[in-house]
CSV table of C-alpha atoms in Angstrom, one decimal:
chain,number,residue,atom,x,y,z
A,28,UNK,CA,-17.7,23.4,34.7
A,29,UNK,CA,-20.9,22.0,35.4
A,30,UNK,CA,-21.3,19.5,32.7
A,31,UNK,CA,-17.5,17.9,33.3
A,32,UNK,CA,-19.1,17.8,36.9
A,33,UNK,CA,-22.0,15.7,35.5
A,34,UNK,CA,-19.9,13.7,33.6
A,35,UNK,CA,-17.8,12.7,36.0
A,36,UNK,CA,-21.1,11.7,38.3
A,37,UNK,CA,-22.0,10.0,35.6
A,38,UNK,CA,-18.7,8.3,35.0
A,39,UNK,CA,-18.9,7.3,38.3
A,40,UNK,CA,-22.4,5.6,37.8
A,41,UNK,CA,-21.6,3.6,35.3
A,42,UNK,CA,-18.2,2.1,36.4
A,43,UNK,CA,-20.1,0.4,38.7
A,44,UNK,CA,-21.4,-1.3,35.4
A,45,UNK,CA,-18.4,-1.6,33.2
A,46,UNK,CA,-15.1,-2.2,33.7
A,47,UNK,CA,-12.0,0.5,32.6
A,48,UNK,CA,-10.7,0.4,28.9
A,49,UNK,CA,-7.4,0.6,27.7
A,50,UNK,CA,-6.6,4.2,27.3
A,51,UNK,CA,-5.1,4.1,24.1
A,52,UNK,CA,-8.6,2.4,22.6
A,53,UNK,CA,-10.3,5.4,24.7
A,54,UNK,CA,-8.3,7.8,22.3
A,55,UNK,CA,-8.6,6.2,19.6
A,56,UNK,CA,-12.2,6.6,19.5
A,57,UNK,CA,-12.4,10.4,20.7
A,58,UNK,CA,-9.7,10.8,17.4
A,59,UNK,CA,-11.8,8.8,15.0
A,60,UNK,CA,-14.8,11.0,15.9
A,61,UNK,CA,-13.1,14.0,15.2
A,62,UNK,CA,-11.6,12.9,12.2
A,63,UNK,CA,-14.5,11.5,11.0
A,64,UNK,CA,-14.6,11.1,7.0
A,65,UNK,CA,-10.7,12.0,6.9
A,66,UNK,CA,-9.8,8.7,8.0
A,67,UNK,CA,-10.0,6.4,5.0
A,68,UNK,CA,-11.8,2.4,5.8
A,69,UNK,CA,-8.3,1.2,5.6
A,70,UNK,CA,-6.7,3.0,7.4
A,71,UNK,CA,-5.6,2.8,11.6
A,72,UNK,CA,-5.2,5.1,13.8
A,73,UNK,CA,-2.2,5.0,16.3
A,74,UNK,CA,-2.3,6.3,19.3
A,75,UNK,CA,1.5,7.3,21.2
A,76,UNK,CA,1.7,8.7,24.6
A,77,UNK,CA,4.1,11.3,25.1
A,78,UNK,CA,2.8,12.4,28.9
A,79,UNK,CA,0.5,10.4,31.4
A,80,UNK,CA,1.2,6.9,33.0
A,81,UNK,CA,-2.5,6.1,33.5
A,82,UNK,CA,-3.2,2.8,31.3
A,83,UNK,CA,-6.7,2.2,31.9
A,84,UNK,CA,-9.6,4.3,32.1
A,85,UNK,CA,-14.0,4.4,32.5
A,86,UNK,CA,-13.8,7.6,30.2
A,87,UNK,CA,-12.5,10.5,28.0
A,88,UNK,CA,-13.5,13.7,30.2
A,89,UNK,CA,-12.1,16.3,27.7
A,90,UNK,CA,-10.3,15.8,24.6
A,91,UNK,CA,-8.6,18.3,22.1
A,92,UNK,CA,-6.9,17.7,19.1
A,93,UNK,CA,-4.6,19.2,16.0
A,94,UNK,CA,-5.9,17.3,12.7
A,95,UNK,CA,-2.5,18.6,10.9
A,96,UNK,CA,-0.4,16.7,13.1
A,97,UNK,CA,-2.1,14.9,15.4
A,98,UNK,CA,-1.2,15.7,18.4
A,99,UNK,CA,-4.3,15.5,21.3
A,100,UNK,CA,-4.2,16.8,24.9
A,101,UNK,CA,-7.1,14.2,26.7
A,102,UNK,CA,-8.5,14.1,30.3
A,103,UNK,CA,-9.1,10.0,31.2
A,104,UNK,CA,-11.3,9.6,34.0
A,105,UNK,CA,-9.6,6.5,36.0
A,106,UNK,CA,-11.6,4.1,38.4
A,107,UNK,CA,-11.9,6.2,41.9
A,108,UNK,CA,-13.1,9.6,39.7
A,109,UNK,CA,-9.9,11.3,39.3
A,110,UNK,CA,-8.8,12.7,35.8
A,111,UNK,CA,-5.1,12.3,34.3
A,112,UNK,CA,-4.2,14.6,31.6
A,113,UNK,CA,-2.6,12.4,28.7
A,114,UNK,CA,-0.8,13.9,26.0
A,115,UNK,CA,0.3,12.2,22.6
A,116,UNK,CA,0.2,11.5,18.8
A,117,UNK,CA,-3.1,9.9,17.3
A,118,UNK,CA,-1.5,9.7,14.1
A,119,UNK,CA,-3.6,8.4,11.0
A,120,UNK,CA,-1.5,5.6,9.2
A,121,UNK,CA,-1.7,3.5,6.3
A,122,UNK,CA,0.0,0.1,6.0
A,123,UNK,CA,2.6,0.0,3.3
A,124,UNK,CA,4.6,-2.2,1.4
A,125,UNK,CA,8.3,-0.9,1.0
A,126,UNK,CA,11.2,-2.5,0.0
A,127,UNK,CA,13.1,-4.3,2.3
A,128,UNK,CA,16.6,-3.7,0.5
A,129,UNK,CA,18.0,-1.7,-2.5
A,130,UNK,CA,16.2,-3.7,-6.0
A,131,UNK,CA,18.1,-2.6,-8.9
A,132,UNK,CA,15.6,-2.5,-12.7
A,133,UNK,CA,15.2,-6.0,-13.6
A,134,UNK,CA,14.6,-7.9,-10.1
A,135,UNK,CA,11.1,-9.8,-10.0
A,136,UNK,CA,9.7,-8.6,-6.4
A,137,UNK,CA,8.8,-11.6,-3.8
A,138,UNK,CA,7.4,-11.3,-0.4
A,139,UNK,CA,11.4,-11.5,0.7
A,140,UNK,CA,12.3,-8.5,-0.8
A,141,UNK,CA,9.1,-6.7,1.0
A,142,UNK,CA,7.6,-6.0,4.5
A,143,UNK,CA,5.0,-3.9,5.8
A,144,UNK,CA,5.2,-0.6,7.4
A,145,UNK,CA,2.5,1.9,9.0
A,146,UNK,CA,3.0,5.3,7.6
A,147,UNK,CA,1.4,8.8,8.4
A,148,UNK,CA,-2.0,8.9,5.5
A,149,UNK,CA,-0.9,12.3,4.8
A,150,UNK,CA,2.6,11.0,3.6
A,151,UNK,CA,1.3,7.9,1.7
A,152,UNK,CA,2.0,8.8,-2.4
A,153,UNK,CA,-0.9,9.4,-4.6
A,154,UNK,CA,1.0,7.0,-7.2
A,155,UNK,CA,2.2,4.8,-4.3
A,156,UNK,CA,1.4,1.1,-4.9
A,157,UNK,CA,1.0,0.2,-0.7
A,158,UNK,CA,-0.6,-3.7,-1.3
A,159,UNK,CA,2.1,-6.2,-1.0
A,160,UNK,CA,-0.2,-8.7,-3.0
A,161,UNK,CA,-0.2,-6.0,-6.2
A,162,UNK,CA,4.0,-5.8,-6.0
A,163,UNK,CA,4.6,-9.1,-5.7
A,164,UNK,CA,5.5,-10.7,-9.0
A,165,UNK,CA,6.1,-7.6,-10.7
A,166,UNK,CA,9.4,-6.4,-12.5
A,167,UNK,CA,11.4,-3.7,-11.1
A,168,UNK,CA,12.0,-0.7,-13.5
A,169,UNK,CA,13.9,1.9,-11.2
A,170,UNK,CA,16.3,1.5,-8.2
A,171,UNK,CA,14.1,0.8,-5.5
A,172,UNK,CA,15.5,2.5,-2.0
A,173,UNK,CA,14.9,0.2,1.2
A,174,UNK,CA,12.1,1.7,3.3
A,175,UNK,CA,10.9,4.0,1.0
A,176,UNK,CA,7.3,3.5,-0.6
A,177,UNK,CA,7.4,2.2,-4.4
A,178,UNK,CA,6.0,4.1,-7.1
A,179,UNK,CA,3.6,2.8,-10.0
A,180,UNK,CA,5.9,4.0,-12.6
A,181,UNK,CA,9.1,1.9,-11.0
A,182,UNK,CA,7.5,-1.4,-11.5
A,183,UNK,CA,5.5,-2.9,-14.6
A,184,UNK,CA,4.4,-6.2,-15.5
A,185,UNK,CA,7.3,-8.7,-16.4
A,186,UNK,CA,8.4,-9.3,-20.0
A,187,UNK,CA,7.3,-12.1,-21.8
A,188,UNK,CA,9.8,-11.5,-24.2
A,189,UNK,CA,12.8,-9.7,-24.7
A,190,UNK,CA,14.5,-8.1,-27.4
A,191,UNK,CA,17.1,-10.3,-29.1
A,192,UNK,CA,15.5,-13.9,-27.7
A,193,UNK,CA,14.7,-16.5,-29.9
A,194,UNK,CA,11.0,-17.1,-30.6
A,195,UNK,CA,8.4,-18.8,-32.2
A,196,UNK,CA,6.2,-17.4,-34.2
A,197,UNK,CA,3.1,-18.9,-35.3
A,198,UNK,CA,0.6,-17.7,-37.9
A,199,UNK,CA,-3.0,-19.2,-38.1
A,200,UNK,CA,-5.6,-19.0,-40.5
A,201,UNK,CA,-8.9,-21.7,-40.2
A,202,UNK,CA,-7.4,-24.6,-39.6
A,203,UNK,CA,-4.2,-24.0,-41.1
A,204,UNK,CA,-1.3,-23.3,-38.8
A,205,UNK,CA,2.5,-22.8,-39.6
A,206,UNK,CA,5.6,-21.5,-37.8
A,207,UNK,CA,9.0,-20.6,-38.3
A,208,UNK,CA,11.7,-19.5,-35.4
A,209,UNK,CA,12.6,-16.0,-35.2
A,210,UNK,CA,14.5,-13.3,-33.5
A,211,UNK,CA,12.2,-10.3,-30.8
A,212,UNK,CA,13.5,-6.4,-32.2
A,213,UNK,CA,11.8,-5.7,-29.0
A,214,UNK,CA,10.8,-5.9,-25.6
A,215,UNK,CA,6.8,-6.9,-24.7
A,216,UNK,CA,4.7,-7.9,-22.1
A,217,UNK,CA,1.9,-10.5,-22.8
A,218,UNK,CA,-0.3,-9.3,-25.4
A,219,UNK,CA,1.8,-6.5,-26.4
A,220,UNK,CA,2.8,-6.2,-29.7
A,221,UNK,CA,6.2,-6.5,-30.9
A,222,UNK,CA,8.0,-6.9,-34.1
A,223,UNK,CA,10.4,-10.1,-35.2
A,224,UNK,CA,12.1,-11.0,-37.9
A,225,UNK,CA,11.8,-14.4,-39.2
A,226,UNK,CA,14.6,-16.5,-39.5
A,227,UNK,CA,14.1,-18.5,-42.6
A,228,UNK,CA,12.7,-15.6,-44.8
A,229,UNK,CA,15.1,-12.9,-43.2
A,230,UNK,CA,12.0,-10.4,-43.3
A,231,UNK,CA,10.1,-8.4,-40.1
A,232,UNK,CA,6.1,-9.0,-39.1
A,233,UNK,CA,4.4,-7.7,-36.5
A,234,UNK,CA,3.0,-10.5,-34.1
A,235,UNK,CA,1.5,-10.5,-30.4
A,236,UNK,CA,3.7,-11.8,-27.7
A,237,UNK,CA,2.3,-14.9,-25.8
A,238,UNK,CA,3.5,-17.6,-23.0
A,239,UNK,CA,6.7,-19.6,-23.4
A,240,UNK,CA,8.5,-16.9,-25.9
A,241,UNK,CA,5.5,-17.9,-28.7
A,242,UNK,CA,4.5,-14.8,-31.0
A,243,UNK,CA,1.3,-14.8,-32.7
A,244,UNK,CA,1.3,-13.0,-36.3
A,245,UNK,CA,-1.0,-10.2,-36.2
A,246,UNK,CA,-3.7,-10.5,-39.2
């Protein structure tokens, strides 16, 4: 009893100082303190009121708080001394990248078929990919649900070449170079190996896939 006394004397004193902060900032700060090393560097923290209309206060008076859930209880000291008990969420949140429609396997992801979304840390995937920069331009290799946060294992690097296209396949050795067209057996990414049989000869060698449907014979 004594020390909320003092700090609202306090309080007092130093309004004549500052001016009142946005409650929800106030929160934010008591929350981050008691989270302390929980909260990740990129993550927020995002305050919702639930009770209390006071939007600006000089201080946090008491503050409690469930770090399961999130939920706080907080006395804010306004202007003329008084305290208003808020109530709320201070939720720690993670912005993800989700899909902003249903992507069937196949689809190359742009920034049209994303947006961004804040979603509870605790929820967030371990395998969840949650950068929209590290999506982008990626193949899709599982139906992809609007909304819902995409997986490592549902997207992979696009294919440089496909099974059945017609390549090129190129063998070098010094200076000498020759090629020959040729059919992919398989799918592979850049600098994956796959197999293709050459055309001309009719027989199978394993090559390296590069740019522009060009394989590379493997030496």
């Amino acid at each position: 009893m004594i020390s909320r006394i003092l700090f609202l004397v306090a309080t007092l004193l130093a309004n004549a100082a500052c001016a009142s902060e946005p409650v929800s900032e106030l929160i934010e700060e008591q929350a981050r303190n008691h989270y302390g090393a929980a909260v990740p560097l990129e993550a927020e923290i995002t305050v919702m009121t639930t009770s209390g209309t006071l939007s600006k206060a000089v201080g946090i008076s008491a503050f409690w708080i469930d770090r399961k859930s999130g939920k706080f209880l907080a006395n804010a000291v306004s202007s003329d001394g008084n305290e208003h008990r808020i109530a709320g969420y201070a939720v720690v949140t993670k912005k993800v990248a989700v899909p902003t429609r249903k992507i069937f396997p196949g689809a190359i992801l742009t920034d049209a078929d994303l947006k961004v979304i804040d979603v509870p840390h605790m929820r967030v995937g371990t395998f969840s990919v949650t950068d929209l920069n590290a999506l982008v331009g990626k193949e899709v290799k599982s139906l992809l649900s609007p909304g819902r946060q995409i997986m490592a294992q549902a997207i992979r690097e696009p294919l440089a070449i496909k099974r059945g296209d017609q390549v090129s396949i190129h063998f070098r050795v010094n200076r000498l170079e020759l090629s020959a067209p040729g059919r992919a057996l398989n799918d592979a990414q850049l600098g994956e190996p796959l197999k293709v049989v050459n055309i001309m000869s009719n027989k199978i060698v394993l090559g390296v896939a590069r740019p522009d449907g060009n394989v590379e014979i493997m030496q």
